[in-house]
GROMACS .gro file of C-alpha atoms in nm:
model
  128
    1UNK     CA    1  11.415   7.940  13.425
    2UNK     CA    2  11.177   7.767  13.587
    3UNK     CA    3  11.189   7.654  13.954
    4UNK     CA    4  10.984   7.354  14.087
    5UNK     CA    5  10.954   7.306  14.496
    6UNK     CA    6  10.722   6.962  14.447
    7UNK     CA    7  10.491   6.800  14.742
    8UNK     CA    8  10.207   6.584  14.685
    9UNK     CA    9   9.936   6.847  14.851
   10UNK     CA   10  10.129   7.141  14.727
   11UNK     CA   11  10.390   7.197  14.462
   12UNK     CA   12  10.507   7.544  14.394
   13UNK     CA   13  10.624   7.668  14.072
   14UNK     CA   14  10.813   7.986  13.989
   15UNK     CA   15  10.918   8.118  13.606
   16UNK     CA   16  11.197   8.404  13.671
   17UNK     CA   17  11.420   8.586  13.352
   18UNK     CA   18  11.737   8.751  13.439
   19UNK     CA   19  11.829   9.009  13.204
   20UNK     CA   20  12.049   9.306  13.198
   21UNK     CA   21  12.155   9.241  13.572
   22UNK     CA   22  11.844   9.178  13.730
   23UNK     CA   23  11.594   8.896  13.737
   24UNK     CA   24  11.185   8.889  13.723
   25UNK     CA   25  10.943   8.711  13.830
   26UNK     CA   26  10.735   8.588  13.503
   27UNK     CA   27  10.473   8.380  13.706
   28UNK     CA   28  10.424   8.247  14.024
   29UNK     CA   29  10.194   7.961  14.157
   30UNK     CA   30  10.129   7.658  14.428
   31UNK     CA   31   9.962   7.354  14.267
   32UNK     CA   32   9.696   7.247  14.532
   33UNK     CA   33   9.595   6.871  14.528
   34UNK     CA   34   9.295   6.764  14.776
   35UNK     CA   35   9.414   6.463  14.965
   36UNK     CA   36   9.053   6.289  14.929
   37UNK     CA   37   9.174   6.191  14.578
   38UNK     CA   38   9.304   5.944  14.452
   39UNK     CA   39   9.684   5.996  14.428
   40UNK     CA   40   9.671   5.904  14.066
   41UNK     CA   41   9.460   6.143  13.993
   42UNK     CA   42   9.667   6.400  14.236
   43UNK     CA   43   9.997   6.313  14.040
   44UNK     CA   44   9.795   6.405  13.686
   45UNK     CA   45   9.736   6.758  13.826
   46UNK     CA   46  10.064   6.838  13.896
   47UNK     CA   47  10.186   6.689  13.581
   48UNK     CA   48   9.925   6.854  13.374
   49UNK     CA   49   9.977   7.186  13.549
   50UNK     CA   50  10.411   7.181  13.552
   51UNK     CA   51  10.338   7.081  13.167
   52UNK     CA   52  10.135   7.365  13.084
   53UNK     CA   53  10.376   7.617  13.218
   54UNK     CA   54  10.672   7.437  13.039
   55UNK     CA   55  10.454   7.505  12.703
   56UNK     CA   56  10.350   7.840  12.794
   57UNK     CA   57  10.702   7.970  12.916
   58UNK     CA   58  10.935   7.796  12.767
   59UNK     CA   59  11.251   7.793  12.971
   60UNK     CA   60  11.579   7.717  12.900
   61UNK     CA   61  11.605   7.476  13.178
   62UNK     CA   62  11.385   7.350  13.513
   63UNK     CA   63  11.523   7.356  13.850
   64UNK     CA   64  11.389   7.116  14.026
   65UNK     CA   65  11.450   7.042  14.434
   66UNK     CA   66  11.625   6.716  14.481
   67UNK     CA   67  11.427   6.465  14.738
   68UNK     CA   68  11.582   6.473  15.093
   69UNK     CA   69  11.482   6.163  15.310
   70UNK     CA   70  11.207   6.253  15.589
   71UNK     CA   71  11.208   6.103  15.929
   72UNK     CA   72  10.860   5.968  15.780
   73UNK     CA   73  10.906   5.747  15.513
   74UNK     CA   74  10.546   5.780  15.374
   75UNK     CA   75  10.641   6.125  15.337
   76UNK     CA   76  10.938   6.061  15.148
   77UNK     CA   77  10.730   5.847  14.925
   78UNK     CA   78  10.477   6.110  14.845
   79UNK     CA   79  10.758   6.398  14.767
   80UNK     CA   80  10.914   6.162  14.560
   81UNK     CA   81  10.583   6.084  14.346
   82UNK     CA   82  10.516   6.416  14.320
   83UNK     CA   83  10.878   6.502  14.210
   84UNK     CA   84  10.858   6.198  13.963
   85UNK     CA   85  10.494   6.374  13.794
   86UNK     CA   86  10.725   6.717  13.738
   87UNK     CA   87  10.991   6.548  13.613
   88UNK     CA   88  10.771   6.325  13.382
   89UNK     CA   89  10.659   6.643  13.266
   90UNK     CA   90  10.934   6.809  13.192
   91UNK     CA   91  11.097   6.547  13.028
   92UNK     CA   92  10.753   6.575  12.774
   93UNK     CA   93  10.834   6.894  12.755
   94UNK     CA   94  11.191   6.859  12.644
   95UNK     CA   95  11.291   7.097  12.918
   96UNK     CA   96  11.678   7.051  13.013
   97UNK     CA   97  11.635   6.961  13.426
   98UNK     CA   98  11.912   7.066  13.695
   99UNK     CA   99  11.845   6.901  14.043
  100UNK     CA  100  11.914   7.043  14.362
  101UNK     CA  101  11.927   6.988  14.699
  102UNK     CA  102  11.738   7.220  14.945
  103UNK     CA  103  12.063   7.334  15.183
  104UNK     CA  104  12.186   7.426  14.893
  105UNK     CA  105  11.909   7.656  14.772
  106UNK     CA  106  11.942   7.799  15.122
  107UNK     CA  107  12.299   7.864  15.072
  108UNK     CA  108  12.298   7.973  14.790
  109UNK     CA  109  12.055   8.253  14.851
  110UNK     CA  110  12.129   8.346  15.222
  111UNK     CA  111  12.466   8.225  15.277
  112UNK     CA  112  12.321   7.976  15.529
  113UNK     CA  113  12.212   7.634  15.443
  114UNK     CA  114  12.005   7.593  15.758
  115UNK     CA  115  11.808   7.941  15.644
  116UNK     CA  116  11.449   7.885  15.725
  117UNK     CA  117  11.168   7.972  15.497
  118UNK     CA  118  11.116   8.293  15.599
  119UNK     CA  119  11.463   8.383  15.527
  120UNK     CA  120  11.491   8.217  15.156
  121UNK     CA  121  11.170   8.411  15.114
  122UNK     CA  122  11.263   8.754  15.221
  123UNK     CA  123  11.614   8.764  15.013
  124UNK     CA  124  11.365   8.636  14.704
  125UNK     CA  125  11.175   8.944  14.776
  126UNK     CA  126  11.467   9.100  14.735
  127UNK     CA  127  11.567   8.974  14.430
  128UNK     CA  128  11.284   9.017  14.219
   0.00000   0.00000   0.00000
């Protein structure tokens, strides 16, 4: 599987396997895009970059967090971009794509859907 948390400065990706009861983490990284770009050329990165893991790993399906609306809407509009490049990508890839929200990420993990990121990222710890 392969997990997508997209932003326009940073988009994180994660490749995980669970086998035999327990899951590991393939690869791990955070897409970095400089803000004195242009955003087209921001947008390419983090297409290029979510394409070249699709190739590379393969999964059986993307996870990718759903956009939530931000009290700033210019925000909103750059999540959603950036979400759009992944999901361009994936799509190119031919990668099956299962949206989710991020409460329930949190709940899913911790039990608490207001979990901040400290806790999500301790119990991933855990996990793998």
């Amino acid at each position: 599987m392969l997990g997508i948390d997209p932003g326009l400065a940073r988009t994180g990706i994660g490749v995980i396997r669970h086998a035999q009861g327990a899951f590991q983490r393939i690869h791990a990284e955070v897409i970095r895009t400089d803000a004195n770009l242009p955003i087209a050329t921001r947008l390419a990165r983090i297409s290029e970059r979510v394409r070249e893991c699709a190739t590379k790993y393969r999964p059986a399906v993307a996870a990718v967090e759903r956009v939530f609306v931000n009290v700033n809407p210019h925000s909103s509009l750059q999540l959603g971009q950036a979400r759009g490049a992944a999901l361009a990508a994936l799509g190119e890839s031919e990668v099956p794509v299962v949206e989710i929200s991020p409460n329930a990420v949190k709940k899913n993990l911790t039990g608490d859907s207001n979990a901040d990121k400290r806790q999500v990222a301790a119990v991933v710890r855990r996990l793998l």
